[in-house]
Short mmCIF file of C-alpha atoms in Angstrom, two decimals:
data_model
loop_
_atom_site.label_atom_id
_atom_site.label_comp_id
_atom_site.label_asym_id
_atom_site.label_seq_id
_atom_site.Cartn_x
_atom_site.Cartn_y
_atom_site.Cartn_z
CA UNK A 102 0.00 0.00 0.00
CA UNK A 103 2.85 2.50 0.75
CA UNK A 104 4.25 1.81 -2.42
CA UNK A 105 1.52 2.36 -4.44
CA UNK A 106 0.63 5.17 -2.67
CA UNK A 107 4.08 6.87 -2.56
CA UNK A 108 3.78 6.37 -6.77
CA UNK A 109 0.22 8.03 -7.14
CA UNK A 110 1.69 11.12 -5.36
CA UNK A 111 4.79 11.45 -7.40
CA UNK A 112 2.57 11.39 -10.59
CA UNK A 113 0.42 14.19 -9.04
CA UNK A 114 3.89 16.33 -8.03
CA UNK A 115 4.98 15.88 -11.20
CA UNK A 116 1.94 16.72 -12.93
CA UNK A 117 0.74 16.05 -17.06
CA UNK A 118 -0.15 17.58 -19.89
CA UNK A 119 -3.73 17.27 -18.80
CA UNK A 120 -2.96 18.42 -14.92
CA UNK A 121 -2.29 21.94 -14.30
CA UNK A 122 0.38 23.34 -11.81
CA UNK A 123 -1.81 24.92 -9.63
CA UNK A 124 -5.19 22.41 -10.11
CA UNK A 125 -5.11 19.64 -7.32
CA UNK A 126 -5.69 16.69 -7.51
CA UNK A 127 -8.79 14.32 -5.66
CA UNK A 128 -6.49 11.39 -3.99
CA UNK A 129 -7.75 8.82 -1.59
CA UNK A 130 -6.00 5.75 0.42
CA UNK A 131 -9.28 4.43 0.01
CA UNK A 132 -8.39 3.64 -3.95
CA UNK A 133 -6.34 0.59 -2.05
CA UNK A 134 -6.85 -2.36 -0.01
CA UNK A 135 -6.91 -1.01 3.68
CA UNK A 136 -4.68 -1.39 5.92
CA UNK A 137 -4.93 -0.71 9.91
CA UNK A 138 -1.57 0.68 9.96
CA UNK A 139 -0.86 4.20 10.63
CA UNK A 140 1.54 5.13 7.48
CA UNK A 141 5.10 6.38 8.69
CA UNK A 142 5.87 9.71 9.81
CA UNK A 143 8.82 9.93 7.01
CA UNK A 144 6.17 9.03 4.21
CA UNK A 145 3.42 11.33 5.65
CA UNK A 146 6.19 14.18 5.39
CA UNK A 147 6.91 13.25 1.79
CA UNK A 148 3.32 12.74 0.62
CA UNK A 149 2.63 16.74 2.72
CA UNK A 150 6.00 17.69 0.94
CA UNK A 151 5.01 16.24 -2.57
CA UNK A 152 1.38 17.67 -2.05
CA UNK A 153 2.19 21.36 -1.46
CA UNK A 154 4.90 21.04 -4.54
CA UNK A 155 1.57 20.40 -6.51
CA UNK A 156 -0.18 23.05 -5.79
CA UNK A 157 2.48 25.38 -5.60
CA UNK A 158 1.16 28.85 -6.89
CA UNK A 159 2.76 29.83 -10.84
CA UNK A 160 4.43 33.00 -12.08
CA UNK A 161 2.20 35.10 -13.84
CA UNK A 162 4.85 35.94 -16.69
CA UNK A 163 2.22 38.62 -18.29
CA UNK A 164 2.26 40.70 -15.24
CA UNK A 165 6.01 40.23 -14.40
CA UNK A 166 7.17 41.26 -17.64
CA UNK A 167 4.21 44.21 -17.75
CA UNK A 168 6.06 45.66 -13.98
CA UNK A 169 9.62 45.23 -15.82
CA UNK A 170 8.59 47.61 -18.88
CA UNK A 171 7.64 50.04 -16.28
CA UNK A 172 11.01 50.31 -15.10
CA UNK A 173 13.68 53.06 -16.75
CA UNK A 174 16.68 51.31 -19.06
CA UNK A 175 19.25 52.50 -16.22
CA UNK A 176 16.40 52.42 -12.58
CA UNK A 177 17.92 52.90 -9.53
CA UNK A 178 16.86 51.08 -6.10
CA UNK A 179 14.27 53.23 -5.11
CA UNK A 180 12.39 53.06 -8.55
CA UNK A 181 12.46 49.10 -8.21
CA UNK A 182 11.24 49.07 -4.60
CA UNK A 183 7.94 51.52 -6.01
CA UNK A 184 7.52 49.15 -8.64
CA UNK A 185 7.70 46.12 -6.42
CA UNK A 186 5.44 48.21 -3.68
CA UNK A 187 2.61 48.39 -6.31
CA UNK A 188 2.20 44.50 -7.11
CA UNK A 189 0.08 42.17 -5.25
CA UNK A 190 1.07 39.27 -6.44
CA UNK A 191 4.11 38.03 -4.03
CA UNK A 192 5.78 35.94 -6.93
CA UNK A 193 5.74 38.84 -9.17
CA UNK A 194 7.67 40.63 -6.54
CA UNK A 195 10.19 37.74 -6.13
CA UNK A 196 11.03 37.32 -9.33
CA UNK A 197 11.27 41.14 -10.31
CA UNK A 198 13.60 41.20 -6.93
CA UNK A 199 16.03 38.06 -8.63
CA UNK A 200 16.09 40.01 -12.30
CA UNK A 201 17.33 43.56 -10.93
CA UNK A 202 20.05 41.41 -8.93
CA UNK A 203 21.03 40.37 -12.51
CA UNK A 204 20.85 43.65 -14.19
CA UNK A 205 24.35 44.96 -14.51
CA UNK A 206 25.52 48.16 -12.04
CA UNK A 207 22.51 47.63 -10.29
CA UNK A 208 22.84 46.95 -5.96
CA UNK A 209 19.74 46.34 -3.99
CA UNK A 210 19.22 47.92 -0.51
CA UNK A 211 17.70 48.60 2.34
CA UNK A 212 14.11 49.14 1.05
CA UNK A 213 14.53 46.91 -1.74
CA UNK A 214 14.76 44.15 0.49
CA UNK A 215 12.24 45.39 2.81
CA UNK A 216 9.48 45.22 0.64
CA UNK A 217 10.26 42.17 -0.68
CA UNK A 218 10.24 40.57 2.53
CA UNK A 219 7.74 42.32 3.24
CA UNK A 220 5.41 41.09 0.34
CA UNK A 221 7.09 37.04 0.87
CA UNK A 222 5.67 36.90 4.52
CA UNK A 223 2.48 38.78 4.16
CA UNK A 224 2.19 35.93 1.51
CA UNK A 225 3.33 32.75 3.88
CA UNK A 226 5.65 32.29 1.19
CA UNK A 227 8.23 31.80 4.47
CA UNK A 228 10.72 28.96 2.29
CA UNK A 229 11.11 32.23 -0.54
CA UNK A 230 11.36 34.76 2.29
CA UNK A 231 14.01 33.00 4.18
CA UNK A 232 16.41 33.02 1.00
CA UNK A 233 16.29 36.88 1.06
CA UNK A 234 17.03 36.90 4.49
CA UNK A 235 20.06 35.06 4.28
CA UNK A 236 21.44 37.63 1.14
CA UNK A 237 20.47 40.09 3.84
CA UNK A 238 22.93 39.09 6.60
CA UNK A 239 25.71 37.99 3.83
CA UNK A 240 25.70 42.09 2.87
CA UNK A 241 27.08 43.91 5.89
CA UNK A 242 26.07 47.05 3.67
CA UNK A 243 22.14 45.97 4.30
CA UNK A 244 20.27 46.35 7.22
CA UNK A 245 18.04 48.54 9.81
CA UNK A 246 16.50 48.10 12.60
CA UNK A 247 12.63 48.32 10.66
CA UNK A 248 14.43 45.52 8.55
CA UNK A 249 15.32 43.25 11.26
CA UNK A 250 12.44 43.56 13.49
CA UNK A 251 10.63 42.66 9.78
CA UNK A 252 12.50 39.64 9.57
CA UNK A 253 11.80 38.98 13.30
CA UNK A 254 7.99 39.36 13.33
CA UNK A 255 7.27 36.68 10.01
CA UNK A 256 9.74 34.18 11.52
CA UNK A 257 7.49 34.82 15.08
CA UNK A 258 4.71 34.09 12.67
CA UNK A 259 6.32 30.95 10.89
CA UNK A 260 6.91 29.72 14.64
CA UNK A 261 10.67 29.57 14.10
CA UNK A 262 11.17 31.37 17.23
CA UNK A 263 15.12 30.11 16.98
CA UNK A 264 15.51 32.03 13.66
CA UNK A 265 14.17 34.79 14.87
CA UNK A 266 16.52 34.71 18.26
CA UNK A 267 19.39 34.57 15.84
CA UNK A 268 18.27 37.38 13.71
CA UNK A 269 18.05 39.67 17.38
CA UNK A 270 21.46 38.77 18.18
CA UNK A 271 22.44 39.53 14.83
CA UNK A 272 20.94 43.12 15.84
CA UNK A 273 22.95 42.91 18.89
CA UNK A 274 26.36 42.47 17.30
CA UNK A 275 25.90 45.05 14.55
CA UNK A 276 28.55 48.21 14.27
CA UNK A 277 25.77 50.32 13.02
CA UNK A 278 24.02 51.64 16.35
CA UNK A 279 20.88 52.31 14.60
CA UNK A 280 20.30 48.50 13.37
CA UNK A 281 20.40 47.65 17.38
CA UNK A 282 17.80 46.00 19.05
CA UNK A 283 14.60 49.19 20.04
CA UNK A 284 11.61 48.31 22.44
CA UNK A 285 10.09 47.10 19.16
CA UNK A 286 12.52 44.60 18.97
CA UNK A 287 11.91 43.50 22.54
CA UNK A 288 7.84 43.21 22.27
CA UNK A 289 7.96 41.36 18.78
CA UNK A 290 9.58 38.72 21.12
CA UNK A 291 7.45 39.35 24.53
CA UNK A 292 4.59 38.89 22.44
CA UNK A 293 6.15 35.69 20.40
CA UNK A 294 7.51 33.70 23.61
CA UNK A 295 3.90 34.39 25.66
CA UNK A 296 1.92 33.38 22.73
CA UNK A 297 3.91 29.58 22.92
CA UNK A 298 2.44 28.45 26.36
CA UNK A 299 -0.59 26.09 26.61
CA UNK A 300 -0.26 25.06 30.38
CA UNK A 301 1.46 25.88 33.56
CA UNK A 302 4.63 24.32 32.77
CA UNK A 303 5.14 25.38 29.27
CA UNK A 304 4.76 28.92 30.34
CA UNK A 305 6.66 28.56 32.96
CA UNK A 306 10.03 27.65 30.86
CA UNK A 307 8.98 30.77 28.59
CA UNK A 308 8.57 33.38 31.29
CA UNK A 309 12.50 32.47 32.27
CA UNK A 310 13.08 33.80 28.74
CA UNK A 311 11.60 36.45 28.76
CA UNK A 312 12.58 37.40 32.02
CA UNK A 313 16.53 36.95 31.08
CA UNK A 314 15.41 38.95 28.05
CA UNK A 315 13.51 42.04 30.12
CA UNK A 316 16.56 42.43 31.96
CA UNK A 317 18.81 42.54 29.43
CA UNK A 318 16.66 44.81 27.63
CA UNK A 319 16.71 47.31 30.87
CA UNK A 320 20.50 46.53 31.34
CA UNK A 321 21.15 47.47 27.38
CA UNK A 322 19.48 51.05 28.48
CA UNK A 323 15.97 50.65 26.99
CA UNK A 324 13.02 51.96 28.09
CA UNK A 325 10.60 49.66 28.99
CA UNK A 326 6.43 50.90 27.69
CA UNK A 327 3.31 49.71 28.77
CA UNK A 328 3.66 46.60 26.04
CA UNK A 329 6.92 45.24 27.66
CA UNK A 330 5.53 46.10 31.05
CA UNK A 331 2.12 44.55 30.71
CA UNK A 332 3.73 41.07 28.90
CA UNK A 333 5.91 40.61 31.90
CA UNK A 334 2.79 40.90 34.08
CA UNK A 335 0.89 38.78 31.61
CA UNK A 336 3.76 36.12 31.75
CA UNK A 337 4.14 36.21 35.00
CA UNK A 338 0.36 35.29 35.58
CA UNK A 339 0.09 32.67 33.12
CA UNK A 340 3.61 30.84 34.90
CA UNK A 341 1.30 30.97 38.05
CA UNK A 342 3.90 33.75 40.01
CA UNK A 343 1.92 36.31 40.78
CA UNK A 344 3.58 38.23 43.27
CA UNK A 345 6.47 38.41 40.73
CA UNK A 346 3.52 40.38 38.63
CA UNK A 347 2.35 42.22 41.93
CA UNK A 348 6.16 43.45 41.83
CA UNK A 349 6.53 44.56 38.11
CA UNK A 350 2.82 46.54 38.54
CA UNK A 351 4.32 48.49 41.76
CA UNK A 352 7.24 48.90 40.60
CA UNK A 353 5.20 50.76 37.29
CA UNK A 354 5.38 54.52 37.49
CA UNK A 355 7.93 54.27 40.25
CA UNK A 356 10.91 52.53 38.71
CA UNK A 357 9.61 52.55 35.53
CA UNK A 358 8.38 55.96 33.74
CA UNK A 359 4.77 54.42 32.28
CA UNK A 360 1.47 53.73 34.65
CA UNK A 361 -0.72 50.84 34.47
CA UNK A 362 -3.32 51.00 32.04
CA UNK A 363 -6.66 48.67 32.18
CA UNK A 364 -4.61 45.73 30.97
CA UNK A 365 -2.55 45.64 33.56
CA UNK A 366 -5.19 45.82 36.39
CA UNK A 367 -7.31 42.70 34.03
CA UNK A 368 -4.14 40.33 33.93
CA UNK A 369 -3.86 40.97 37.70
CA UNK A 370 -7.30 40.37 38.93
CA UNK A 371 -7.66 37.17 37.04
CA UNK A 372 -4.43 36.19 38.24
CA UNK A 373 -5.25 37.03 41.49
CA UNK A 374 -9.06 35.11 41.54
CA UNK A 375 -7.32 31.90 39.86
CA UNK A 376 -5.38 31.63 43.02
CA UNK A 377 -8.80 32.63 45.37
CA UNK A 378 -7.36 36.51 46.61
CA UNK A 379 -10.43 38.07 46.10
CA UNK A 380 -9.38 40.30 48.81
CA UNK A 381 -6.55 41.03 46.95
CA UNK A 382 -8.47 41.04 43.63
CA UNK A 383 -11.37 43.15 44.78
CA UNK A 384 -8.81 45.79 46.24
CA UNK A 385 -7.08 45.91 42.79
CA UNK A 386 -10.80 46.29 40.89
CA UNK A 387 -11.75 49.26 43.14
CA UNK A 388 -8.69 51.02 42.59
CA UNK A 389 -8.91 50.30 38.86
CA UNK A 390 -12.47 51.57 38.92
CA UNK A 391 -11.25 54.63 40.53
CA UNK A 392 -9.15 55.71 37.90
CA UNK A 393 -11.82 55.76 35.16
CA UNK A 394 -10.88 52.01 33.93
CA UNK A 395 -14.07 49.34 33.20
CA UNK A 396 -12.67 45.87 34.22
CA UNK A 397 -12.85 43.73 31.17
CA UNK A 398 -15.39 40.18 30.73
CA UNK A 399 -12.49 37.95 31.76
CA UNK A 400 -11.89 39.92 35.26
CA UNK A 401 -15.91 40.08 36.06
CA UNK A 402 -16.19 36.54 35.15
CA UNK A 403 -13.37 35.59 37.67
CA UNK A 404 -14.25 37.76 40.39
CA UNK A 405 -18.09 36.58 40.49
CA UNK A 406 -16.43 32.74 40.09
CA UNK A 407 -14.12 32.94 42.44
CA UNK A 408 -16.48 34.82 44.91
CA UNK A 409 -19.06 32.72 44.41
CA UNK A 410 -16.91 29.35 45.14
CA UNK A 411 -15.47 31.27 48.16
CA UNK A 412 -19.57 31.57 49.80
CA UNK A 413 -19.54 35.07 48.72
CA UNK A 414 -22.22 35.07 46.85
CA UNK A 415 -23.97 38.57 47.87
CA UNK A 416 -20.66 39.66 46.91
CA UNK A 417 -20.52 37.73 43.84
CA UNK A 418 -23.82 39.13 42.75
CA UNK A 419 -23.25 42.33 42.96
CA UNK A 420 -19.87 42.45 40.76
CA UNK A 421 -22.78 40.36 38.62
CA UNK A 422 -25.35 43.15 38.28
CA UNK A 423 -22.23 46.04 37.65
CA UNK A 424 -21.23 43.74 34.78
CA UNK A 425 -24.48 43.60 33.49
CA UNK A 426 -24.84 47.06 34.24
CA UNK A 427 -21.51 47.96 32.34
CA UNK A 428 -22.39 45.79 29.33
CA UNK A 429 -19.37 42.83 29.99
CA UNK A 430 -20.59 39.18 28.76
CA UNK A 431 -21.23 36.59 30.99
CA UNK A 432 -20.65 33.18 30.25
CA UNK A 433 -22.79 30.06 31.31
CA UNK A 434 -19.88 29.13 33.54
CA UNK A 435 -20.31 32.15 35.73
CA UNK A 436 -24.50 31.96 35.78
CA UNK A 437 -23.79 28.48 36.78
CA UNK A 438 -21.58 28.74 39.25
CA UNK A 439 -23.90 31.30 40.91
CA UNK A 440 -26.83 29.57 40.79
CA UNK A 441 -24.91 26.52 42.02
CA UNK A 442 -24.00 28.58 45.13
CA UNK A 443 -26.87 30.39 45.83
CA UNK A 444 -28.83 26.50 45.87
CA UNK A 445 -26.15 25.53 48.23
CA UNK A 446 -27.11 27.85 50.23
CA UNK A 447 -30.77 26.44 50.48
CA UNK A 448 -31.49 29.40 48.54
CA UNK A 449 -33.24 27.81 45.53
CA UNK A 450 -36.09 30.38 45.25
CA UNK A 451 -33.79 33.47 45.03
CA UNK A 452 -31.83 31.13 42.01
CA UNK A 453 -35.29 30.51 40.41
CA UNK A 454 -35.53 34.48 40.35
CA UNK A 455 -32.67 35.33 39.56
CA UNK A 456 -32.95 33.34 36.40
CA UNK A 457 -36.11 34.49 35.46
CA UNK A 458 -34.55 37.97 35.62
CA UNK A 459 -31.81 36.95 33.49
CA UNK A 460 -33.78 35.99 31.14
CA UNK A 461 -36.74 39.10 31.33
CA UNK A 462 -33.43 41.14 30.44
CA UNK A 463 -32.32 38.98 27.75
CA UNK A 464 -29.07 38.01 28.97
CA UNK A 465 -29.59 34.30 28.36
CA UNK A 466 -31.00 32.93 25.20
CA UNK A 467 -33.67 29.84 25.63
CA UNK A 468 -31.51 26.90 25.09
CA UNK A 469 -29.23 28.57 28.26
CA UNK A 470 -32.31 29.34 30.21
CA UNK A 471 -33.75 25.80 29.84
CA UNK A 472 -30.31 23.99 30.59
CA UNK A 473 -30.11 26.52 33.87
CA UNK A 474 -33.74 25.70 34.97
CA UNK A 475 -33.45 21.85 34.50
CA UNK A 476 -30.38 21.89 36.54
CA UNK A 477 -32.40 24.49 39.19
CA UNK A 478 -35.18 22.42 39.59
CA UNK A 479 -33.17 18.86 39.92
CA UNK A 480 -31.36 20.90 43.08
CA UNK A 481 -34.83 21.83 43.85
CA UNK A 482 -36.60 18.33 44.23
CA UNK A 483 -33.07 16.84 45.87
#
């Protein structure tokens, strides 16, 4: 079966006079005898590999010669970079990028590269993009910080956060002050390592990253903004060290020449509810309220959760009605859990009512009102 299937896909990579470049191809394992047995990982990269050769987008060789007679006999950099700014398709942009590095006394630069890059990653055409990038750091002539942090964000995006460590210590090492590493620099990273975590422990080896990477941003003399600030508190949460957060957000306006904004306070609260300070949590909601800041959904819905688990449940409804009040979704997690309380608190009638006025307001739909009501009047007859 792996034979026969390895062969169909090299006839469809390889294509025939009836089977156009970019026209895929219907192909099923069900055309053989089947087999219970999961195909190797090698062939299943192979068969992906062969696949995405096949439909591998074409030149348009109309438009790419139509954008070369556009161009002067003798065009400089900047007129190919305007020319290259004004197509939309990415190919058309490679290729008129690999001609003009033909064309005799002709030297790309800065911009030249930049858009092309540019146009490559916007694309997902990351394989194309990556050969420009390596011309880029072969030309010590080439290169700015814009460039670079370019470079930085697409590999963030093709999840090759090693390539795009390299390319900031590339930054690092360069003679040219002005292609050094700026607060931009910094966040496209914050914002790259924080995005990697799905549990405790993942985000946990991340936040020591970006930690060594904070301080040697402050160390290096750069100014730390509410972006770098706030992802350190974000991080900090999500790795489950919240008084390392509680630290960074005092230490804001104090050490640090930026104040919190409503961000800050949000990452805070729900960091602080996960671990059941509501004191804590409630203290930092007041204050943010104070300052002219509406806590978000996700710090409501934690509050009246973890109030609500805690037997605060007059508490929990009134952060309840001012999130109602201040137009913040609920989900059915947080009705729930509030009901669930208030029941356990042989308070099934107030429950009942406060459903019905839930839905009176139109704050749950009918299939959420019914699913509420069945579960209501189960803790009702137990």
């Amino acid at each position: 079966m792996h034979l026969l299937a390895t062969a169909q896909i090299d006839r469809i990579a390889k294509g025939n006079s009836s089977v156009g470049l970019c026209t895929y191809v219907p192909f099923s394992f069900h055309h053989y005898h089947y087999s219970s047995k999961t195909l190797p990982r090698s062939l299943r990269q192979r068969i992906n590999k062969r696949f995405k050769l096949a439909s591998k987008p074409v030149l348009d060789e109309a438009q790419f010669q139509q954008a070369v007679s556009q161009l002067p006999a003798r065009f400089t950099a900047e007129e190919l970079c305007n020319i290259i700014t004004l197509q939309e398709d990415p190919l058309v942009c490679l290729e008129l990028f690999k001609w003009a590095s033909q064309q005799s006394r002709f030297r790309h630069n800065v911009f030249t590269y930049h858009i092309t890059i540019k146009k490559l990653g916007a694309a997902k055409l990351y394989q194309e993009m990556e050969d420009i990038v390596k011309q880029v750091l072969g030309d010590p002539c080439v290169g700015s910080e814009a460039l670079y942090n370019t470079i930085i964000y697409f590999f963030t995006e093709d999840r090759k956060l090693t390539k795009a460590v390299n390319i900031f210590k590339h930054m690092k090492n360069c003679k040219n002050v002005e292609c050094r590493p700026s607060i931009r620099t910094y966040n496209l990273l914050f914002s790259a390592f924080l995005s990697r975590g799905s549990n405790t422990y993942i985000n946990h080896m991340y936040m020591e990253t970006v930690r060594c990477l904070f301080k040697q941003m402050v160390n290096d003399g750069v100014e730390p903004d509410i972006f770098s600030l706030n992802s350190m508190i974000k991080g900090y949460v999500l790795s489950l060290h919240i008084n390392d957060a509680l630290r960074i957000f005092h230490q804001m306006g104090v050490v640090y020449n930026c104040m919190p904004n409503s961000f800050s306070y949000d990452y805070l609260i729900h960091g602080l509810c996960a671990q059941g300070r509501t004191k804590n949590a409630r203290k930092l909601c007041e204050e943010m309220k104070k300052k002219g800041f509406v806590p978000s959904s996700k710090s409501y819905n934690s509050l009246v959760n973890s109030l609500a688990l805690g037997g605060e449940v007059d508490e929990a409804l009134n952060f309840l009605r001012e999130m109602i009040k201040n137009q913040r979704s609920t989900d059915m997690i947080t009705y729930q859990t509030v009901l669930d309380e208030i029941c356990r608190q042989q308070r099934v009638e107030n429950a009942l009512r406060l459903l019905k006025e839930l839905q009176e307001k139109k704050l749950v739909d009918n299939l959420v009102y019914r699913k509420l009501l069945h579960k209501l009047e189960n803790s009702r007859s137990h």
